[in-house]
mmCIF file of C-alpha atoms and ligand atoms in Angstrom:
data_model
loop_
_atom_site.group_PDB
_atom_site.id
_atom_site.type_symbol
_atom_site.label_atom_id
_atom_site.label_comp_id
_atom_site.label_asym_id
_atom_site.label_seq_id
_atom_site.Cartn_x
_atom_site.Cartn_y
_atom_site.Cartn_z
ATOM 1 C CA MET A 16 115.649 94.451 124.561
ATOM 2 C CA ASP A 17 116.921 93.692 121.086
ATOM 3 C CA GLN A 18 119.539 91.382 122.549
ATOM 4 C CA PRO A 19 120.603 88.769 119.996
ATOM 5 C CA LEU A 20 118.789 85.514 120.739
ATOM 6 C CA THR A 21 120.941 82.467 121.121
ATOM 7 C CA ASP A 22 120.428 80.267 118.131
ATOM 8 C CA GLU A 23 121.219 76.657 117.476
ATOM 9 C CA ARG A 24 123.325 75.349 114.621
ATOM 10 C CA ARG A 25 123.073 71.789 113.456
ATOM 11 C CA VAL A 26 125.497 70.577 110.839
ATOM 12 C CA PHE A 27 125.150 67.316 108.905
ATOM 13 C CA PRO A 28 127.427 65.688 106.332
ATOM 14 C CA GLY A 29 125.307 66.295 103.247
ATOM 15 C CA PRO A 30 122.019 67.739 101.973
ATOM 16 C CA VAL A 31 120.084 64.496 102.414
ATOM 17 C CA GLU A 32 121.122 64.008 106.050
ATOM 18 C CA THR A 33 120.352 67.661 106.766
ATOM 19 C CA SER A 34 116.916 67.459 105.178
ATOM 20 C CA ARG A 35 116.157 64.212 107.013
ATOM 21 C CA ALA A 36 117.123 65.739 110.352
ATOM 22 C CA LEU A 37 114.914 68.733 109.650
ATOM 23 C CA ALA A 38 111.990 66.544 108.569
ATOM 24 C CA GLY A 39 112.301 64.741 111.920
ATOM 25 C CA ARG A 40 112.511 68.046 113.779
ATOM 26 C CA LEU A 41 109.362 69.327 112.077
ATOM 27 C CA GLY A 42 107.599 66.147 113.203
ATOM 28 C CA GLU A 43 108.601 66.855 116.824
ATOM 29 C CA LEU A 44 107.566 70.488 116.623
ATOM 30 C CA ALA A 45 104.264 69.559 114.982
ATOM 31 C CA HIS A 46 103.331 67.062 117.688
ATOM 32 C CA ALA A 47 104.313 69.484 120.463
ATOM 33 C CA ALA A 48 102.249 72.278 118.878
ATOM 34 C CA VAL A 49 99.232 70.025 118.410
ATOM 35 C CA ARG A 50 99.497 68.848 122.020
ATOM 36 C CA GLY A 51 99.734 72.425 123.268
ATOM 37 C CA ARG A 52 97.495 74.375 120.930
ATOM 38 C CA GLY A 53 95.621 71.874 118.813
ATOM 39 C CA ARG A 54 97.333 72.745 115.538
ATOM 40 C CA PHE A 55 100.699 73.270 113.854
ATOM 41 C CA ALA A 56 100.973 76.478 111.836
ATOM 42 C CA LEU A 57 103.885 76.263 109.413
ATOM 43 C CA ALA A 58 105.100 78.870 106.906
ATOM 44 C CA LEU A 59 107.001 77.502 103.900
ATOM 45 C CA SER A 60 109.586 79.038 101.579
ATOM 46 C CA GLY A 61 110.247 78.495 97.902
ATOM 47 C CA GLY A 62 113.595 78.269 96.132
ATOM 48 C CA SER A 63 115.493 75.114 95.282
ATOM 49 C CA THR A 64 116.854 74.261 98.751
ATOM 50 C CA PRO A 65 113.727 72.778 100.387
ATOM 51 C CA VAL A 66 112.751 70.503 97.480
ATOM 52 C CA GLY A 67 114.458 67.458 99.069
ATOM 53 C CA LEU A 68 112.862 68.249 102.425
ATOM 54 C CA TYR A 69 109.407 68.517 100.868
ATOM 55 C CA GLY A 70 109.908 65.144 99.172
ATOM 56 C CA LEU A 71 110.799 63.540 102.515
ATOM 57 C CA LEU A 72 107.817 65.138 104.248
ATOM 58 C CA ALA A 73 105.510 63.853 101.515
ATOM 59 C CA GLY A 74 107.006 60.350 101.629
ATOM 60 C CA GLU A 75 109.099 58.650 104.262
ATOM 61 C CA TYR A 76 108.363 61.196 106.998
ATOM 62 C CA ALA A 77 104.673 61.650 106.198
ATOM 63 C CA PRO A 78 103.510 59.263 108.956
ATOM 64 C CA ARG A 79 105.435 61.319 111.541
ATOM 65 C CA ILE A 80 103.426 64.502 110.913
ATOM 66 C CA PRO A 81 99.849 65.008 112.161
ATOM 67 C CA TRP A 82 98.805 66.421 108.770
ATOM 68 C CA GLY A 83 95.140 66.787 109.682
ATOM 69 C CA LYS A 84 96.156 69.446 112.223
ATOM 70 C CA VAL A 85 98.699 71.223 110.026
ATOM 71 C CA GLU A 86 97.968 74.721 108.726
ATOM 72 C CA VAL A 87 100.344 75.854 105.991
ATOM 73 C CA GLY A 88 101.060 79.439 104.988
ATOM 74 C CA PHE A 89 103.774 80.963 102.805
ATOM 75 C CA VAL A 90 106.791 83.117 103.575
ATOM 76 C CA ASP A 91 106.771 84.795 100.184
ATOM 77 C CA GLU A 92 105.507 84.475 96.633
ATOM 78 C CA ARG A 93 106.485 85.616 93.185
ATOM 79 C CA ALA A 94 103.996 87.716 91.182
ATOM 80 C CA VAL A 95 102.964 84.827 88.964
ATOM 81 C CA ALA A 96 100.060 82.385 88.729
ATOM 82 C CA PRO A 97 100.233 79.120 90.726
ATOM 83 C CA ASP A 98 100.876 77.038 87.612
ATOM 84 C CA ASP A 99 103.882 79.170 86.605
ATOM 85 C CA PRO A 100 107.142 77.251 87.245
ATOM 86 C CA ARG A 101 108.355 80.197 89.335
ATOM 87 C CA SER A 102 105.450 80.028 91.791
ATOM 88 C CA ASN A 103 106.393 79.073 95.356
ATOM 89 C CA PHE A 104 102.920 77.662 95.949
ATOM 90 C CA GLY A 105 103.266 75.688 92.694
ATOM 91 C CA LEU A 106 106.553 74.236 93.957
ATOM 92 C CA VAL A 107 105.025 73.195 97.291
ATOM 93 C CA ARG A 108 101.997 71.743 95.523
ATOM 94 C CA ARG A 109 104.154 69.647 93.143
ATOM 95 C CA THR A 110 106.719 68.468 95.674
ATOM 96 C CA LEU A 111 104.693 68.179 98.888
ATOM 97 C CA LEU A 112 100.937 68.570 98.736
ATOM 98 C CA GLU A 113 100.169 66.431 95.679
ATOM 99 C CA PRO A 114 102.507 63.508 96.451
ATOM 100 C CA LEU A 115 101.396 63.557 100.094
ATOM 101 C CA GLU A 116 97.810 62.715 99.182
ATOM 102 C CA ARG A 117 96.547 63.536 102.687
ATOM 103 C CA PRO A 118 94.277 66.392 103.644
ATOM 104 C CA LEU A 119 95.781 69.240 105.666
ATOM 105 C CA ALA A 120 93.724 71.350 108.066
ATOM 106 C CA ARG A 121 94.415 74.409 105.936
ATOM 107 C CA VAL A 122 96.639 75.720 103.125
ATOM 108 C CA GLU A 123 96.764 79.468 102.565
ATOM 109 C CA ARG A 124 98.688 80.591 99.521
ATOM 110 C CA ILE A 125 99.646 84.133 98.525
ATOM 111 C CA GLU A 126 97.740 85.002 95.342
ATOM 112 C CA GLY A 127 100.666 86.166 93.220
ATOM 113 C CA GLU A 128 98.475 86.426 90.121
ATOM 114 C CA LEU A 129 96.313 89.266 91.487
ATOM 115 C CA ARG A 130 96.821 92.842 90.251
ATOM 116 C CA PRO A 131 97.646 95.262 91.613
ATOM 117 C CA LEU A 132 99.870 93.267 93.931
ATOM 118 C CA GLU A 133 98.627 95.325 96.849
ATOM 119 C CA VAL A 134 95.360 93.394 96.560
ATOM 120 C CA ALA A 135 97.228 90.114 97.090
ATOM 121 C CA ARG A 136 99.184 91.690 99.938
ATOM 122 C CA ASP A 137 96.033 92.878 101.707
ATOM 123 C CA ARG A 138 94.193 89.609 101.143
ATOM 124 C CA TYR A 139 97.057 87.559 102.578
ATOM 125 C CA GLU A 140 97.383 89.892 105.550
ATOM 126 C CA ARG A 141 93.650 89.501 106.220
ATOM 127 C CA THR A 142 94.000 85.730 105.991
ATOM 128 C CA LEU A 143 96.821 85.817 108.545
ATOM 129 C CA ARG A 144 94.767 88.029 110.866
ATOM 130 C CA GLU A 145 91.973 85.522 110.723
ATOM 131 C CA MET A 146 94.330 82.557 111.102
ATOM 132 C CA PHE A 147 96.035 84.015 114.173
ATOM 133 C CA GLU A 148 93.127 85.777 115.812
ATOM 134 C CA THR A 149 93.278 85.280 119.559
ATOM 135 C CA SER A 150 90.386 83.616 121.322
ATOM 136 C CA SER A 151 89.339 87.081 122.464
ATOM 137 C CA GLY A 152 89.149 88.045 118.806
ATOM 138 C CA ALA A 153 91.770 90.779 119.189
ATOM 139 C CA PRO A 154 92.321 92.106 115.671
ATOM 140 C CA GLU A 155 95.984 92.885 116.303
ATOM 141 C CA ALA A 156 96.972 89.385 117.401
ATOM 142 C CA PRO A 157 100.413 88.793 115.915
ATOM 143 C CA PRO A 158 101.016 86.188 113.247
ATOM 144 C CA SER A 159 102.470 83.429 115.399
ATOM 145 C CA PHE A 160 103.464 80.605 113.112
ATOM 146 C CA ASP A 161 104.754 77.687 115.163
ATOM 147 C CA ALA A 162 107.569 77.304 112.655
ATOM 148 C CA VAL A 163 108.758 79.356 109.699
ATOM 149 C CA LEU A 164 111.063 77.674 107.209
ATOM 150 C CA LEU A 165 113.499 80.113 105.608
ATOM 151 C CA GLY A 166 116.262 79.914 103.025
ATOM 152 C CA VAL A 167 119.153 82.294 102.457
ATOM 153 C CA GLY A 168 120.278 83.728 99.126
ATOM 154 C CA ALA A 169 123.945 84.266 98.275
ATOM 155 C CA ASP A 170 123.368 87.993 98.839
ATOM 156 C CA GLY A 171 122.032 87.372 102.355
ATOM 157 C CA HIS A 172 118.374 87.865 101.487
ATOM 158 C CA THR A 173 115.749 85.766 103.119
ATOM 159 C CA ALA A 174 112.042 85.502 102.271
ATOM 160 C CA SER A 175 111.890 88.308 99.653
ATOM 161 C CA LEU A 176 113.705 90.762 101.928
ATOM 162 C CA PHE A 177 116.744 91.899 99.954
ATOM 163 C CA PRO A 178 119.807 93.848 101.151
ATOM 164 C CA GLY A 179 119.205 97.593 101.085
ATOM 165 C CA ALA A 180 115.512 97.213 100.185
ATOM 166 C CA GLY A 181 112.801 99.451 101.595
ATOM 167 C CA THR A 182 110.888 96.334 102.698
ATOM 168 C CA LEU A 183 113.408 95.911 105.526
ATOM 169 C CA SER A 184 112.156 99.025 107.291
ATOM 170 C CA GLU A 185 108.490 98.038 107.184
ATOM 171 C CA SER A 186 107.427 98.325 110.800
ATOM 172 C CA SER A 187 103.662 97.855 110.884
ATOM 173 C CA ARG A 188 102.549 95.633 107.994
ATOM 174 C CA TRP A 189 102.878 91.860 108.191
ATOM 175 C CA VAL A 190 103.033 91.520 104.410
ATOM 176 C CA THR A 191 104.629 93.810 101.853
ATOM 177 C CA VAL A 192 105.473 94.091 98.150
ATOM 178 C CA GLU A 193 109.011 93.957 96.722
ATOM 179 C CA ARG A 194 109.047 95.626 93.292
ATOM 180 C CA GLN A 195 112.652 94.979 92.272
ATOM 181 C CA PRO A 196 114.126 91.791 93.665
ATOM 182 C CA ALA A 197 117.893 91.865 93.392
ATOM 183 C CA LEU A 198 118.218 88.232 92.272
ATOM 184 C CA ASP A 199 116.480 85.894 89.812
ATOM 185 C CA PRO A 200 113.700 85.312 89.228
ATOM 186 C CA ARG A 201 113.366 89.077 88.898
ATOM 187 C CA VAL A 202 109.630 89.159 89.192
ATOM 188 C CA GLU A 203 107.900 91.275 91.776
ATOM 189 C CA ARG A 204 107.335 89.535 95.093
ATOM 190 C CA ILE A 205 105.034 89.562 98.072
ATOM 191 C CA THR A 206 106.715 88.748 101.355
ATOM 192 C CA LEU A 207 106.268 88.490 105.090
ATOM 193 C CA THR A 208 107.998 91.395 106.827
ATOM 194 C CA LEU A 209 110.614 91.283 109.583
ATOM 195 C CA PRO A 210 107.985 92.118 112.277
ATOM 196 C CA ALA A 211 105.793 89.249 111.051
ATOM 197 C CA LEU A 212 108.742 86.840 111.199
ATOM 198 C CA ALA A 213 109.722 88.092 114.659
ATOM 199 C CA THR A 214 106.374 87.140 116.189
ATOM 200 C CA SER A 215 106.616 83.548 115.012
ATOM 201 C CA ARG A 216 107.543 81.016 117.666
ATOM 202 C CA ARG A 217 110.447 79.498 115.802
ATOM 203 C CA VAL A 218 112.371 80.196 112.638
ATOM 204 C CA ILE A 219 114.348 77.446 110.971
ATOM 205 C CA PHE A 220 116.916 78.258 108.294
ATOM 206 C CA LEU A 221 117.805 75.477 105.886
ATOM 207 C CA VAL A 222 121.022 76.258 104.000
ATOM 208 C CA LEU A 223 122.785 73.777 101.744
ATOM 209 C CA GLY A 224 125.809 73.843 99.479
ATOM 210 C CA GLU A 225 129.211 75.440 99.215
ATOM 211 C CA SER A 226 127.984 78.476 97.303
ATOM 212 C CA LYS A 227 126.219 79.651 100.485
ATOM 213 C CA ARG A 228 129.174 79.230 102.817
ATOM 214 C CA PRO A 229 130.626 82.773 102.481
ATOM 215 C CA THR A 230 127.157 84.157 103.239
ATOM 216 C CA VAL A 231 126.685 81.880 106.252
ATOM 217 C CA GLU A 232 130.142 82.885 107.493
ATOM 218 C CA ARG A 233 129.220 86.535 107.205
ATOM 219 C CA LEU A 234 125.934 85.943 109.019
ATOM 220 C CA PHE A 235 127.552 84.049 111.885
ATOM 221 C CA ARG A 236 130.291 86.658 112.297
ATOM 222 C CA ASP A 237 127.744 89.448 112.635
ATOM 223 C CA PRO A 238 127.661 90.564 116.297
ATOM 224 C CA HIS A 239 124.209 92.060 115.702
ATOM 225 C CA ARG A 240 122.663 88.889 114.291
ATOM 226 C CA GLY A 241 119.175 88.420 115.644
ATOM 227 C CA THR A 242 118.600 92.152 116.105
ATOM 228 C CA PRO A 243 117.303 94.895 113.792
ATOM 229 C CA GLU A 244 120.931 96.051 113.436
ATOM 230 C CA GLY A 245 122.008 92.823 111.733
ATOM 231 C CA GLU A 246 123.967 93.545 108.550
ATOM 232 C CA LEU A 247 122.255 91.245 106.047
ATOM 233 C CA PRO A 248 118.471 90.684 105.941
ATOM 234 C CA ALA A 249 118.832 87.088 107.201
ATOM 235 C CA ALA A 250 120.766 88.459 110.198
ATOM 236 C CA ARG A 251 117.806 90.607 111.201
ATOM 237 C CA VAL A 252 115.438 87.685 111.635
ATOM 238 C CA ARG A 253 114.300 86.878 115.156
ATOM 239 C CA ALA A 254 111.703 84.545 116.591
ATOM 240 C CA ARG A 255 110.042 84.361 119.978
ATOM 241 C CA GLU A 256 111.386 80.956 120.945
ATOM 242 C CA GLY A 257 114.555 80.832 118.917
ATOM 243 C CA VAL A 258 116.207 80.450 115.556
ATOM 244 C CA GLU A 259 117.597 77.128 114.356
ATOM 245 C CA TRP A 260 120.072 76.610 111.525
ATOM 246 C CA TYR A 261 120.166 73.342 109.575
ATOM 247 C CA LEU A 262 123.354 73.318 107.506
ATOM 248 C CA ASP A 263 125.181 70.758 105.485
ATOM 249 C CA ALA A 264 128.952 70.602 105.918
ATOM 250 C CA ALA A 265 129.492 72.390 102.603
ATOM 251 C CA ALA A 266 127.501 75.426 103.739
ATOM 252 C CA ALA A 267 128.825 75.498 107.297
ATOM 253 C CA PRO A 268 131.727 77.704 108.312
ATOM 254 C CA GLU A 269 134.790 75.894 109.693
ATOM 255 C CA THR A 270 133.922 76.716 113.326
ATOM 256 C CA SER A 271 130.414 75.255 113.023
ATOM 257 C CA ARG A 272 131.722 72.132 111.308
ATOM 258 C CA ARG A 273 133.908 71.479 114.336
ATOM 259 C CA GLY A 274 130.701 71.387 116.329
ATOM 260 C CA ARG A 275 130.869 74.821 117.960
ATOM 261 C CA LYS A 276 127.472 76.102 118.980
HETATM 262 C C1 LIG B 201 112.073 82.599 97.141
HETATM 263 C C2 LIG B 201 112.442 82.160 98.529
HETATM 264 C C3 LIG B 201 113.809 82.747 98.905
HETATM 265 C C4 LIG B 201 114.764 81.564 98.963
HETATM 266 C C5 LIG B 201 116.186 81.997 98.798
HETATM 267 C C6 LIG B 201 117.117 80.804 98.652
HETATM 268 O O1 LIG B 201 110.932 82.890 96.885
HETATM 269 O O2 LIG B 201 112.981 82.587 96.292
HETATM 270 O O3 LIG B 201 111.496 82.121 99.455
HETATM 271 O O4 LIG B 201 113.905 83.504 100.033
HETATM 272 O O5 LIG B 201 114.597 80.880 100.174
HETATM 273 O O6 LIG B 201 116.274 82.776 97.637
HETATM 274 O O7 LIG B 201 116.803 80.192 97.425
HETATM 275 P P1 LIG B 201 117.457 78.852 96.932
HETATM 276 O O8 LIG B 201 116.962 77.791 97.855
HETATM 277 O O9 LIG B 201 116.942 78.650 95.536
HETATM 278 O O10 LIG B 201 118.935 79.037 97.005
#
């Protein structure tokens, strides 16, 4: 147990090619999930990296996704209202949901405006329990998103799981509160935990730009990547069916750019 899972790295010349490849991949995964289980449950991240991807999904790639069977959840949220420019839901609404103009089966946001934040945490956890209840109604059914889209910060954080933070040792909750995020925007956050990410079928990291390369290098050098002993938070992420990395050449370490898997 706790063996690092093999992961797949895909490197493309620039951010647009990378985002296009990932939009196509999400289409494949969505159709496979709908064929197998009747729906595609997708968790989305905020930040600046996925904006191009969301635009493609809302436009050119929209016909390739069975939107009526797509259920969207969120990886994390900032403690702000949905119309605040820092809101992850707000970003997804502006860049994907509104321009798409098609109904989805379900969109479940994290209510970052609620106080205390524990109320938002508990409400989102309840939503996930209901969303991922097994047919037998087992209350402890794990959150099993078909795909979770993650970004990586320059400090190696992912979701709102920051290096050295107490949130990293959360072992039972699916959702937790981060009071002091180490990077901007320094507003409190609500985030999926490592155990909640680990029960998803597939995690896909999208990392673009030269500023992330030293972090990606550090992640790929980590012999414990994909286990709880991984050095940086992003290195501790696992998924039941594998982790995929979509990188542009600027973000990819030399070895990956030469096509090494
Ligand atoms: C958030 C994100 C976060 C993000 C990374 C990378 O709420 O900020 O979910 O985990 O993916 O910080 O952010 P950038 O894409 O802006 O570099």
